[in-house]
PDB file of C-alpha atoms in Angstrom:
ATOM      1  CA  ASN U  27       0.000   0.000   0.000  1.00 54.00           C
ATOM      2  CA  ALA U  28       1.784   3.081  -1.247  1.00 74.00           C
ATOM      3  CA  GLY U  29       1.896   6.072   1.050  1.00 92.00           C
ATOM      4  CA  VAL U  30       0.927   9.638   0.255  1.00 96.00           C
ATOM      5  CA  MET U  31       2.666  10.729  -2.916  1.00 97.00           C
ATOM      6  CA  GLN U  32       3.598  14.265  -3.852  1.00 98.00           C
ATOM      7  CA  ASN U  33       5.143  15.651  -6.981  1.00 97.00           C
ATOM      8  CA  PRO U  34       7.267  17.294  -7.897  1.00 98.00           C
ATOM      9  CA  ARG U  35       9.607  16.907  -4.935  1.00 97.00           C
ATOM     10  CA  HIS U  36      11.413  20.105  -5.878  1.00 97.00           C
ATOM     11  CA  LEU U  37      10.017  22.999  -7.897  1.00 98.00           C
ATOM     12  CA  VAL U  38      11.795  26.166  -8.952  1.00 98.00           C
ATOM     13  CA  ARG U  39       9.806  29.102 -10.256  1.00 98.00           C
ATOM     14  CA  ARG U  40      10.597  32.710 -11.119  1.00 98.00           C
ATOM     15  CA  ARG U  41       8.571  35.506  -9.570  1.00 98.00           C
ATOM     16  CA  GLY U  42       5.239  35.902 -11.342  1.00 98.00           C
ATOM     17  CA  GLN U  43       5.030  32.314 -12.589  1.00 98.00           C
ATOM     18  CA  GLU U  44       2.506  29.711 -11.473  1.00 98.00           C
ATOM     19  CA  ALA U  45       3.261  26.724  -9.250  1.00 98.00           C
ATOM     20  CA  ARG U  46       1.183  23.532  -9.273  1.00 98.00           C
ATOM     21  CA  LEU U  47       1.742  20.988  -6.528  1.00 98.00           C
ATOM     22  CA  ARG U  48       0.148  17.550  -6.721  1.00 98.00           C
ATOM     23  CA  CYS U  49      -0.853  15.116  -4.014  1.00 98.00           C
ATOM     24  CA  SER U  50      -2.142  11.571  -4.358  1.00 97.00           C
ATOM     25  CA  PRO U  51      -3.627  10.341  -1.076  1.00 96.00           C
ATOM     26  CA  MET U  52      -3.191   6.888   0.318  1.00 94.00           C
ATOM     27  CA  LYS U  53      -5.490   4.263  -1.134  1.00 92.00           C
ATOM     28  CA  GLY U  54      -8.880   4.400   0.548  1.00 89.00           C
ATOM     29  CA  HIS U  55      -8.372   7.912   1.937  1.00 92.00           C
ATOM     30  CA  SER U  56     -10.860  10.548   0.867  1.00 92.00           C
ATOM     31  CA  HIS U  57      -9.624  13.435   3.050  1.00 94.00           C
ATOM     32  CA  VAL U  58      -6.693  15.587   2.024  1.00 96.00           C
ATOM     33  CA  TYR U  59      -4.915  18.362   3.921  1.00 97.00           C
ATOM     34  CA  TRP U  60      -2.273  20.850   2.785  1.00 98.00           C
ATOM     35  CA  TYR U  61       0.278  22.379   5.158  1.00 98.00           C
ATOM     36  CA  ARG U  62       3.128  24.829   4.612  1.00 97.00           C
ATOM     37  CA  GLN U  63       6.434  24.745   6.456  1.00 95.00           C
ATOM     38  CA  LEU U  64       9.010  27.508   6.542  1.00 91.00           C
ATOM     39  CA  PRO U  65      12.605  26.613   7.533  1.00 85.00           C
ATOM     40  CA  GLU U  66      13.038  25.961  11.250  1.00 83.00           C
ATOM     41  CA  GLU U  67       9.288  26.251  11.868  1.00 88.00           C
ATOM     42  CA  GLY U  68       6.341  23.951  12.439  1.00 89.00           C
ATOM     43  CA  LEU U  69       3.781  23.097   9.797  1.00 94.00           C
ATOM     44  CA  LYS U  70       0.941  25.576   9.269  1.00 96.00           C
ATOM     45  CA  PHE U  71      -2.470  24.326   8.153  1.00 96.00           C
ATOM     46  CA  MET U  72      -3.703  25.696   4.845  1.00 97.00           C
ATOM     47  CA  VAL U  73      -6.737  23.778   3.590  1.00 97.00           C
ATOM     48  CA  TYR U  74      -8.765  20.592   4.123  1.00 96.00           C
ATOM     49  CA  LEU U  75     -10.599  18.962   1.245  1.00 96.00           C
ATOM     50  CA  GLN U  76     -12.771  15.986   0.559  1.00 94.00           C
ATOM     51  CA  LYS U  77     -13.560  14.769  -2.927  1.00 90.00           C
ATOM     52  CA  GLU U  78     -14.880  17.749  -4.905  1.00 90.00           C
ATOM     53  CA  ASN U  79     -15.371  19.845  -1.761  1.00 94.00           C
ATOM     54  CA  ILE U  80     -13.344  22.350   0.211  1.00 96.00           C
ATOM     55  CA  ILE U  81     -14.221  21.798   3.870  1.00 94.00           C
ATOM     56  CA  ASP U  82     -11.916  24.231   5.664  1.00 95.00           C
ATOM     57  CA  GLU U  83      -9.749  26.837   3.946  1.00 96.00           C
ATOM     58  CA  SER U  84      -9.128  28.980   7.011  1.00 95.00           C
ATOM     59  CA  GLY U  85      -5.357  28.793   6.535  1.00 95.00           C
ATOM     60  CA  MET U  86      -5.261  29.725   2.868  1.00 96.00           C
ATOM     61  CA  PRO U  87      -4.048  33.185   1.847  1.00 95.00           C
ATOM     62  CA  LYS U  88      -6.944  35.163   0.366  1.00 91.00           C
ATOM     63  CA  GLU U  89      -5.227  35.789  -2.946  1.00 95.00           C
ATOM     64  CA  ARG U  90      -3.202  33.733  -5.430  1.00 98.00           C
ATOM     65  CA  PHE U  91      -3.707  30.388  -3.650  1.00 98.00           C
ATOM     66  CA  SER U  92      -6.301  27.779  -4.560  1.00 97.00           C
ATOM     67  CA  ALA U  93      -6.803  24.068  -3.986  1.00 98.00           C
ATOM     68  CA  GLU U  94      -8.919  21.358  -5.477  1.00 97.00           C
ATOM     69  CA  PHE U  95      -9.511  17.634  -5.035  1.00 96.00           C
ATOM     70  CA  PRO U  96     -11.417  16.422  -8.076  1.00 94.00           C
ATOM     71  CA  LYS U  97     -13.468  13.269  -8.301  1.00 91.00           C
ATOM     72  CA  GLU U  98     -10.699  11.670 -10.328  1.00 91.00           C
ATOM     73  CA  GLY U  99      -6.999  12.390  -9.983  1.00 93.00           C
ATOM     74  CA  PRO U 100      -4.756  14.023  -7.411  1.00 96.00           C
ATOM     75  CA  SER U 101      -5.367  17.025  -5.226  1.00 98.00           C
ATOM     76  CA  ILE U 102      -3.774  20.187  -6.629  1.00 98.00           C
ATOM     77  CA  LEU U 103      -2.459  23.191  -4.720  1.00 98.00           C
ATOM     78  CA  ARG U 104      -2.072  26.079  -7.133  1.00 98.00           C
ATOM     79  CA  ILE U 105      -0.119  29.261  -6.446  1.00 98.00           C
ATOM     80  CA  GLN U 106      -0.470  32.009  -9.028  1.00 98.00           C
ATOM     81  CA  GLN U 107       2.055  34.814  -9.562  1.00 98.00           C
ATOM     82  CA  VAL U 108       4.498  33.409  -7.040  1.00 98.00           C
ATOM     83  CA  VAL U 109       6.589  35.724  -4.868  1.00 97.00           C
ATOM     84  CA  ARG U 110       9.770  34.980  -2.939  1.00 96.00           C
ATOM     85  CA  GLY U 111       7.781  34.676   0.289  1.00 95.00           C
ATOM     86  CA  ASP U 112       6.026  31.615  -1.139  1.00 96.00           C
ATOM     87  CA  SER U 113       9.289  29.662  -0.945  1.00 96.00           C
ATOM     88  CA  ALA U 114       8.629  26.864   1.539  1.00 97.00           C
ATOM     89  CA  ALA U 115       8.013  23.148   1.862  1.00 97.00           C
ATOM     90  CA  TYR U 116       4.416  22.185   1.141  1.00 98.00           C
ATOM     91  CA  PHE U 117       3.165  18.975   2.688  1.00 98.00           C
ATOM     92  CA  CYS U 118       0.062  17.031   1.892  1.00 98.00           C
ATOM     93  CA  ALA U 119      -1.558  14.597   4.322  1.00 97.00           C
ATOM     94  CA  SER U 120      -4.442  12.210   3.868  1.00 96.00           C
ATOM     95  CA  SER U 121      -6.755  10.340   6.203  1.00 93.00           C
ATOM     96  CA  GLN U 122      -9.914   8.406   6.557  1.00 89.00           C
ATOM     97  CA  LEU U 123     -12.567  10.359   8.441  1.00 76.00           C
ATOM     98  CA  ASN U 124     -11.307  11.591  11.846  1.00 69.00           C
ATOM     99  CA  ASN U 125      -8.353   9.230  11.761  1.00 76.00           C
ATOM    100  CA  GLU U 126      -4.616   9.668  11.762  1.00 86.00           C
ATOM    101  CA  GLN U 127      -3.184  11.918   9.076  1.00 92.00           C
ATOM    102  CA  PHE U 128      -0.391  10.403   7.009  1.00 94.00           C
ATOM    103  CA  PHE U 129       2.032  12.867   5.460  1.00 96.00           C
ATOM    104  CA  GLY U 130       3.708  12.835   2.099  1.00 97.00           C
ATOM    105  CA  PRO U 131       7.385  13.685   1.488  1.00 96.00           C
ATOM    106  CA  GLY U 132       6.594  17.288   0.576  1.00 97.00           C
ATOM    107  CA  THR U 133       7.292  19.610  -2.334  1.00 98.00           C
ATOM    108  CA  ARG U 134      10.034  22.163  -1.827  1.00 97.00           C
ATOM    109  CA  LEU U 135       9.198  25.321  -3.721  1.00 98.00           C
ATOM    110  CA  THR U 136      11.924  27.832  -4.450  1.00 97.00           C
ATOM    111  CA  VAL U 137      10.996  31.172  -5.985  1.00 97.00           C
ATOM    112  CA  LEU U 138      13.870  32.996  -7.650  1.00 96.00           C
TER     113      LEU U 138
ATOM    114  CA  GLY A  25      21.475  20.397  27.515  1.00 44.00           C
ATOM    115  CA  GLU A  26      18.820  22.594  25.904  1.00 43.00           C
ATOM    116  CA  SER A  27      19.360  25.842  24.054  1.00 38.00           C
ATOM    117  CA  VAL A  28      16.826  28.284  22.686  1.00 40.00           C
ATOM    118  CA  GLY A  29      17.570  30.940  20.127  1.00 40.00           C
ATOM    119  CA  LEU A  30      16.541  32.111  16.728  1.00 48.00           C
ATOM    120  CA  HIS A  31      16.573  28.545  15.489  1.00 69.00           C
ATOM    121  CA  LEU A  32      14.774  25.508  16.792  1.00 82.00           C
ATOM    122  CA  PRO A  33      15.564  24.658  20.407  1.00 90.00           C
ATOM    123  CA  THR A  34      17.947  21.722  20.503  1.00 93.00           C
ATOM    124  CA  LEU A  35      18.098  18.911  23.022  1.00 95.00           C
ATOM    125  CA  SER A  36      21.453  17.126  23.053  1.00 96.00           C
ATOM    126  CA  VAL A  37      21.639  13.703  24.681  1.00 96.00           C
ATOM    127  CA  GLN A  38      24.075  10.819  24.897  1.00 97.00           C
ATOM    128  CA  GLU A  39      23.228   7.581  23.171  1.00 97.00           C
ATOM    129  CA  GLY A  40      21.473   5.296  25.645  1.00 97.00           C
ATOM    130  CA  ASP A  41      20.135   8.106  27.817  1.00 97.00           C
ATOM    131  CA  ASN A  42      16.456   8.927  28.121  1.00 97.00           C
ATOM    132  CA  SER A  43      15.129  12.023  26.324  1.00 97.00           C
ATOM    133  CA  ILE A  44      12.258  14.247  27.343  1.00 97.00           C
ATOM    134  CA  ILE A  45      10.817  16.695  24.844  1.00 97.00           C
ATOM    135  CA  ASN A  46       8.256  19.202  26.036  1.00 95.00           C
ATOM    136  CA  CYS A  47       5.449  21.071  24.346  1.00 95.00           C
ATOM    137  CA  ALA A  48       2.993  23.706  25.524  1.00 93.00           C
ATOM    138  CA  TYR A  49      -0.246  23.720  23.571  1.00 90.00           C
ATOM    139  CA  SER A  50      -2.539  26.658  23.140  1.00 83.00           C
ATOM    140  CA  ASN A  51      -6.158  25.573  22.846  1.00 89.00           C
ATOM    141  CA  SER A  52      -7.959  24.304  25.949  1.00 88.00           C
ATOM    142  CA  ALA A  53     -10.635  22.849  23.621  1.00 90.00           C
ATOM    143  CA  SER A  54      -8.130  20.509  21.948  1.00 92.00           C
ATOM    144  CA  ASP A  55      -8.958  16.896  22.664  1.00 92.00           C
ATOM    145  CA  TYR A  56      -6.447  14.967  20.590  1.00 94.00           C
ATOM    146  CA  PHE A  57      -2.665  15.297  20.575  1.00 95.00           C
ATOM    147  CA  ILE A  58       0.020  13.740  18.417  1.00 95.00           C
ATOM    148  CA  TRP A  59       3.799  13.628  18.374  1.00 96.00           C
ATOM    149  CA  TYR A  60       5.512  13.612  14.997  1.00 96.00           C
ATOM    150  CA  LYS A  61       9.140  12.975  14.068  1.00 97.00           C
ATOM    151  CA  GLN A  62      10.548  14.781  11.059  1.00 96.00           C
ATOM    152  CA  GLU A  63      13.892  13.831   9.557  1.00 95.00           C
ATOM    153  CA  SER A  64      15.728  16.164   7.231  1.00 91.00           C
ATOM    154  CA  GLY A  65      14.064  16.402   3.822  1.00 90.00           C
ATOM    155  CA  LYS A  66      11.108  14.216   4.802  1.00 93.00           C
ATOM    156  CA  GLY A  67       7.522  14.599   5.873  1.00 94.00           C
ATOM    157  CA  PRO A  68       6.356  14.245   9.496  1.00 95.00           C
ATOM    158  CA  GLN A  69       6.092  10.675  10.718  1.00 95.00           C
ATOM    159  CA  PHE A  70       3.525   9.677  13.346  1.00 94.00           C
ATOM    160  CA  ILE A  71       5.054   8.505  16.640  1.00 96.00           C
ATOM    161  CA  ILE A  72       2.300   8.345  19.220  1.00 96.00           C
ATOM    162  CA  ASP A  73      -1.001  10.004  20.063  1.00 95.00           C
ATOM    163  CA  ILE A  74      -3.159  10.586  23.124  1.00 96.00           C
ATOM    164  CA  ARG A  75      -6.719  11.717  23.712  1.00 94.00           C
ATOM    165  CA  SER A  76      -7.710  14.239  26.352  1.00 94.00           C
ATOM    166  CA  ASN A  77      -9.414  11.625  28.526  1.00 94.00           C
ATOM    167  CA  MET A  78      -6.005  10.084  29.218  1.00 96.00           C
ATOM    168  CA  ASP A  79      -2.902  11.440  30.930  1.00 96.00           C
ATOM    169  CA  LYS A  80      -0.376   8.842  29.833  1.00 97.00           C
ATOM    170  CA  ARG A  81       0.120   6.494  26.929  1.00 97.00           C
ATOM    171  CA  GLN A  82       3.018   4.174  26.184  1.00 97.00           C
ATOM    172  CA  GLY A  83       4.379   2.813  22.955  1.00 95.00           C
ATOM    173  CA  GLN A  84       7.560   1.045  22.046  1.00 93.00           C
ATOM    174  CA  ARG A  85      10.341   3.051  23.765  1.00 96.00           C
ATOM    175  CA  VAL A  86       8.117   6.149  23.805  1.00 98.00           C
ATOM    176  CA  THR A  87       5.704   7.570  26.362  1.00 98.00           C
ATOM    177  CA  VAL A  88       3.466  10.601  26.023  1.00 98.00           C
ATOM    178  CA  LEU A  89       2.278  12.503  29.091  1.00 97.00           C
ATOM    179  CA  LEU A  90      -0.580  14.985  29.008  1.00 97.00           C
ATOM    180  CA  ASN A  91      -1.244  17.601  31.695  1.00 95.00           C
ATOM    181  CA  LYS A  92      -4.451  19.400  30.760  1.00 93.00           C
ATOM    182  CA  THR A  93      -4.320  21.683  33.803  1.00 93.00           C
ATOM    183  CA  VAL A  94      -1.253  23.498  32.518  1.00 93.00           C
ATOM    184  CA  LYS A  95      -1.739  22.562  28.830  1.00 93.00           C
ATOM    185  CA  HIS A  96       1.507  20.662  28.648  1.00 95.00           C
ATOM    186  CA  LEU A  97       2.513  17.635  26.637  1.00 95.00           C
ATOM    187  CA  SER A  98       5.747  15.684  26.822  1.00 97.00           C
ATOM    188  CA  LEU A  99       7.394  12.906  24.855  1.00 98.00           C
ATOM    189  CA  GLN A 100       9.778  10.563  26.613  1.00 98.00           C
ATOM    190  CA  ILE A 101      12.121   8.410  24.554  1.00 98.00           C
ATOM    191  CA  ALA A 102      13.849   5.594  26.415  1.00 97.00           C
ATOM    192  CA  ALA A 103      17.380   4.478  25.554  1.00 97.00           C
ATOM    193  CA  THR A 104      17.799   7.129  22.859  1.00 97.00           C
ATOM    194  CA  GLN A 105      19.519   5.925  19.690  1.00 96.00           C
ATOM    195  CA  PRO A 106      21.316   7.813  16.894  1.00 96.00           C
ATOM    196  CA  GLY A 107      18.363   7.029  14.626  1.00 96.00           C
ATOM    197  CA  ASP A 108      16.180   9.113  16.941  1.00 97.00           C
ATOM    198  CA  SER A 109      17.985  12.271  15.832  1.00 97.00           C
ATOM    199  CA  ALA A 110      15.353  14.444  14.156  1.00 97.00           C
ATOM    200  CA  VAL A 111      13.010  17.358  14.793  1.00 96.00           C
ATOM    201  CA  TYR A 112      10.018  16.491  16.960  1.00 97.00           C
ATOM    202  CA  PHE A 113       6.705  18.318  16.744  1.00 95.00           C
ATOM    203  CA  CYS A 114       3.646  18.138  18.906  1.00 95.00           C
ATOM    204  CA  ALA A 115       0.295  18.752  17.230  1.00 95.00           C
ATOM    205  CA  GLU A 116      -3.184  19.318  18.622  1.00 94.00           C
ATOM    206  CA  LYS A 117      -6.673  18.933  17.199  1.00 92.00           C
ATOM    207  CA  GLU A 118      -9.942  20.295  18.459  1.00 87.00           C
ATOM    208  CA  ASP A 119     -13.049  18.113  18.458  1.00 81.00           C
ATOM    209  CA  GLY A 120     -15.131  18.874  15.380  1.00 82.00           C
ATOM    210  CA  TYR A 121     -12.197  20.154  13.392  1.00 83.00           C
ATOM    211  CA  ASN A 122      -9.821  18.112  11.278  1.00 87.00           C
ATOM    212  CA  LYS A 123      -6.889  20.478  10.981  1.00 91.00           C
ATOM    213  CA  LEU A 124      -3.767  19.931  13.061  1.00 94.00           C
ATOM    214  CA  ILE A 125      -2.110  22.808  14.903  1.00 93.00           C
ATOM    215  CA  PHE A 126       1.630  22.190  15.149  1.00 94.00           C
ATOM    216  CA  GLY A 127       4.005  23.421  17.808  1.00 91.00           C
ATOM    217  CA  ALA A 128       7.348  25.027  17.020  1.00 88.00           C
ATOM    218  CA  GLY A 129       9.409  21.845  17.225  1.00 92.00           C
ATOM    219  CA  THR A 130      12.483  20.620  19.097  1.00 95.00           C
ATOM    220  CA  ARG A 131      15.608  19.266  17.457  1.00 96.00           C
ATOM    221  CA  LEU A 132      16.952  16.129  19.163  1.00 97.00           C
ATOM    222  CA  ALA A 133      20.657  15.499  18.659  1.00 96.00           C
ATOM    223  CA  VAL A 134      21.952  12.129  19.852  1.00 96.00           C
ATOM    224  CA  HIS A 135      25.701  11.833  20.435  1.00 94.00           C
ATOM    225  CA  PRO A 136      27.592   8.533  20.626  1.00 89.00           C
TER     226      PRO A 136
END
Protein backbone atom coordinates (compact mmCIF):
# COMPACT_ATOMS: atom_id res chain seq x y z
CA ASN A 1 0.00 0.00 0.00
CA ALA A 2 1.78 3.08 -1.25
CA GLY A 3 1.90 6.07 1.05
CA VAL A 4 0.93 9.64 0.26
CA MET A 5 2.67 10.73 -2.92
CA GLN A 6 3.60 14.27 -3.85
CA ASN A 7 5.14 15.65 -6.98
CA PRO A 8 7.27 17.29 -7.90
CA ARG A 9 9.61 16.91 -4.94
CA HIS A 10 11.41 20.10 -5.88
CA LEU A 11 10.02 23.00 -7.90
CA VAL A 12 11.79 26.17 -8.95
CA ARG A 13 9.81 29.10 -10.26
CA ARG A 14 10.60 32.71 -11.12
CA ARG A 15 8.57 35.51 -9.57
CA GLY A 16 5.24 35.90 -11.34
CA GLN A 17 5.03 32.31 -12.59
CA GLU A 18 2.51 29.71 -11.47
CA ALA A 19 3.26 26.72 -9.25
CA ARG A 20 1.18 23.53 -9.27
CA LEU A 21 1.74 20.99 -6.53
CA ARG A 22 0.15 17.55 -6.72
CA CYS A 23 -0.85 15.12 -4.01
CA SER A 24 -2.14 11.57 -4.36
CA PRO A 25 -3.63 10.34 -1.08
CA MET A 26 -3.19 6.89 0.32
CA LYS A 27 -5.49 4.26 -1.13
CA GLY A 28 -8.88 4.40 0.55
CA HIS A 29 -8.37 7.91 1.94
CA SER A 30 -10.86 10.55 0.87
CA HIS A 31 -9.62 13.44 3.05
CA VAL A 32 -6.69 15.59 2.02
CA TYR A 33 -4.92 18.36 3.92
CA TRP A 34 -2.27 20.85 2.78
CA TYR A 35 0.28 22.38 5.16
CA ARG A 36 3.13 24.83 4.61
CA GLN A 37 6.43 24.75 6.46
CA LEU A 38 9.01 27.51 6.54
CA PRO A 39 12.60 26.61 7.53
CA GLU A 40 13.04 25.96 11.25
CA GLU A 41 9.29 26.25 11.87
CA GLY A 42 6.34 23.95 12.44
CA LEU A 43 3.78 23.10 9.80
CA LYS A 44 0.94 25.58 9.27
CA PHE A 45 -2.47 24.33 8.15
CA MET A 46 -3.70 25.70 4.85
CA VAL A 47 -6.74 23.78 3.59
CA TYR A 48 -8.76 20.59 4.12
CA LEU A 49 -10.60 18.96 1.24
CA GLN A 50 -12.77 15.99 0.56
CA LYS A 51 -13.56 14.77 -2.93
CA GLU A 52 -14.88 17.75 -4.91
CA ASN A 53 -15.37 19.84 -1.76
CA ILE A 54 -13.34 22.35 0.21
CA ILE A 55 -14.22 21.80 3.87
CA ASP A 56 -11.92 24.23 5.66
CA GLU A 57 -9.75 26.84 3.95
CA SER A 58 -9.13 28.98 7.01
CA GLY A 59 -5.36 28.79 6.54
CA MET A 60 -5.26 29.73 2.87
CA PRO A 61 -4.05 33.18 1.85
CA LYS A 62 -6.94 35.16 0.37
CA GLU A 63 -5.23 35.79 -2.95
CA ARG A 64 -3.20 33.73 -5.43
CA PHE A 65 -3.71 30.39 -3.65
CA SER A 66 -6.30 27.78 -4.56
CA ALA A 67 -6.80 24.07 -3.99
CA GLU A 68 -8.92 21.36 -5.48
CA PHE A 69 -9.51 17.63 -5.03
CA PRO A 70 -11.42 16.42 -8.08
CA LYS A 71 -13.47 13.27 -8.30
CA GLU A 72 -10.70 11.67 -10.33
CA GLY A 73 -7.00 12.39 -9.98
CA PRO A 74 -4.76 14.02 -7.41
CA SER A 75 -5.37 17.03 -5.23
CA ILE A 76 -3.77 20.19 -6.63
CA LEU A 77 -2.46 23.19 -4.72
CA ARG A 78 -2.07 26.08 -7.13
CA ILE A 79 -0.12 29.26 -6.45
CA GLN A 80 -0.47 32.01 -9.03
CA GLN A 81 2.05 34.81 -9.56
CA VAL A 82 4.50 33.41 -7.04
CA VAL A 83 6.59 35.72 -4.87
CA ARG A 84 9.77 34.98 -2.94
CA GLY A 85 7.78 34.68 0.29
CA ASP A 86 6.03 31.62 -1.14
CA SER A 87 9.29 29.66 -0.95
CA ALA A 88 8.63 26.86 1.54
CA ALA A 89 8.01 23.15 1.86
CA TYR A 90 4.42 22.19 1.14
CA PHE A 91 3.17 18.98 2.69
CA CYS A 92 0.06 17.03 1.89
CA ALA A 93 -1.56 14.60 4.32
CA SER A 94 -4.44 12.21 3.87
CA SER A 95 -6.76 10.34 6.20
CA GLN A 96 -9.91 8.41 6.56
CA LEU A 97 -12.57 10.36 8.44
CA ASN A 98 -11.31 11.59 11.85
CA ASN A 99 -8.35 9.23 11.76
CA GLU A 100 -4.62 9.67 11.76
CA GLN A 101 -3.18 11.92 9.08
CA PHE A 102 -0.39 10.40 7.01
CA PHE A 103 2.03 12.87 5.46
CA GLY A 104 3.71 12.83 2.10
CA PRO A 105 7.38 13.68 1.49
CA GLY A 106 6.59 17.29 0.58
CA THR A 107 7.29 19.61 -2.33
CA ARG A 108 10.03 22.16 -1.83
CA LEU A 109 9.20 25.32 -3.72
CA THR A 110 11.92 27.83 -4.45
CA VAL A 111 11.00 31.17 -5.99
CA LEU A 112 13.87 33.00 -7.65
CA GLY B 1 21.48 20.40 27.52
CA GLU B 2 18.82 22.59 25.90
CA SER B 3 19.36 25.84 24.05
CA VAL B 4 16.83 28.28 22.69
CA GLY B 5 17.57 30.94 20.13
CA LEU B 6 16.54 32.11 16.73
CA HIS B 7 16.57 28.54 15.49
CA LEU B 8 14.77 25.51 16.79
CA PRO B 9 15.56 24.66 20.41
CA THR B 10 17.95 21.72 20.50
CA LEU B 11 18.10 18.91 23.02
CA SER B 12 21.45 17.13 23.05
CA VAL B 13 21.64 13.70 24.68
CA GLN B 14 24.07 10.82 24.90
CA GLU B 15 23.23 7.58 23.17
CA GLY B 16 21.47 5.30 25.64
CA ASP B 17 20.13 8.11 27.82
CA ASN B 18 16.46 8.93 28.12
CA SER B 19 15.13 12.02 26.32
CA ILE B 20 12.26 14.25 27.34
CA ILE B 21 10.82 16.69 24.84
CA ASN B 22 8.26 19.20 26.04
CA CYS B 23 5.45 21.07 24.35
CA ALA B 24 2.99 23.71 25.52
CA TYR B 25 -0.25 23.72 23.57
CA SER B 26 -2.54 26.66 23.14
CA ASN B 27 -6.16 25.57 22.85
CA SER B 28 -7.96 24.30 25.95
CA ALA B 29 -10.63 22.85 23.62
CA SER B 30 -8.13 20.51 21.95
CA ASP B 31 -8.96 16.90 22.66
CA TYR B 32 -6.45 14.97 20.59
CA PHE B 33 -2.67 15.30 20.58
CA ILE B 34 0.02 13.74 18.42
CA TRP B 35 3.80 13.63 18.37
CA TYR B 36 5.51 13.61 15.00
CA LYS B 37 9.14 12.97 14.07
CA GLN B 38 10.55 14.78 11.06
CA GLU B 39 13.89 13.83 9.56
CA SER B 40 15.73 16.16 7.23
CA GLY B 41 14.06 16.40 3.82
CA LYS B 42 11.11 14.22 4.80
CA GLY B 43 7.52 14.60 5.87
CA PRO B 44 6.36 14.24 9.50
CA GLN B 45 6.09 10.67 10.72
CA PHE B 46 3.53 9.68 13.35
CA ILE B 47 5.05 8.50 16.64
CA ILE B 48 2.30 8.35 19.22
CA ASP B 49 -1.00 10.00 20.06
CA ILE B 50 -3.16 10.59 23.12
CA ARG B 51 -6.72 11.72 23.71
CA SER B 52 -7.71 14.24 26.35
CA ASN B 53 -9.41 11.62 28.53
CA MET B 54 -6.00 10.08 29.22
CA ASP B 55 -2.90 11.44 30.93
CA LYS B 56 -0.38 8.84 29.83
CA ARG B 57 0.12 6.49 26.93
CA GLN B 58 3.02 4.17 26.18
CA GLY B 59 4.38 2.81 22.96
CA GLN B 60 7.56 1.05 22.05
CA ARG B 61 10.34 3.05 23.77
CA VAL B 62 8.12 6.15 23.80
CA THR B 63 5.70 7.57 26.36
CA VAL B 64 3.47 10.60 26.02
CA LEU B 65 2.28 12.50 29.09
CA LEU B 66 -0.58 14.98 29.01
CA ASN B 67 -1.24 17.60 31.69
CA LYS B 68 -4.45 19.40 30.76
CA THR B 69 -4.32 21.68 33.80
CA VAL B 70 -1.25 23.50 32.52
CA LYS B 71 -1.74 22.56 28.83
CA HIS B 72 1.51 20.66 28.65
CA LEU B 73 2.51 17.64 26.64
CA SER B 74 5.75 15.68 26.82
CA LEU B 75 7.39 12.91 24.85
CA GLN B 76 9.78 10.56 26.61
CA ILE B 77 12.12 8.41 24.55
CA ALA B 78 13.85 5.59 26.41
CA ALA B 79 17.38 4.48 25.55
CA THR B 80 17.80 7.13 22.86
CA GLN B 81 19.52 5.92 19.69
CA PRO B 82 21.32 7.81 16.89
CA GLY B 83 18.36 7.03 14.63
CA ASP B 84 16.18 9.11 16.94
CA SER B 85 17.99 12.27 15.83
CA ALA B 86 15.35 14.44 14.16
CA VAL B 87 13.01 17.36 14.79
CA TYR B 88 10.02 16.49 16.96
CA PHE B 89 6.70 18.32 16.74
CA CYS B 90 3.65 18.14 18.91
CA ALA B 91 0.29 18.75 17.23
CA GLU B 92 -3.18 19.32 18.62
CA LYS B 93 -6.67 18.93 17.20
CA GLU B 94 -9.94 20.30 18.46
CA ASP B 95 -13.05 18.11 18.46
CA GLY B 96 -15.13 18.87 15.38
CA TYR B 97 -12.20 20.15 13.39
CA ASN B 98 -9.82 18.11 11.28
CA LYS B 99 -6.89 20.48 10.98
CA LEU B 100 -3.77 19.93 13.06
CA ILE B 101 -2.11 22.81 14.90
CA PHE B 102 1.63 22.19 15.15
CA GLY B 103 4.00 23.42 17.81
CA ALA B 104 7.35 25.03 17.02
CA GLY B 105 9.41 21.85 17.22
CA THR B 106 12.48 20.62 19.10
CA ARG B 107 15.61 19.27 17.46
CA LEU B 108 16.95 16.13 19.16
CA ALA B 109 20.66 15.50 18.66
CA VAL B 110 21.95 12.13 19.85
CA HIS B 111 25.70 11.83 20.44
CA PRO B 112 27.59 8.53 20.63
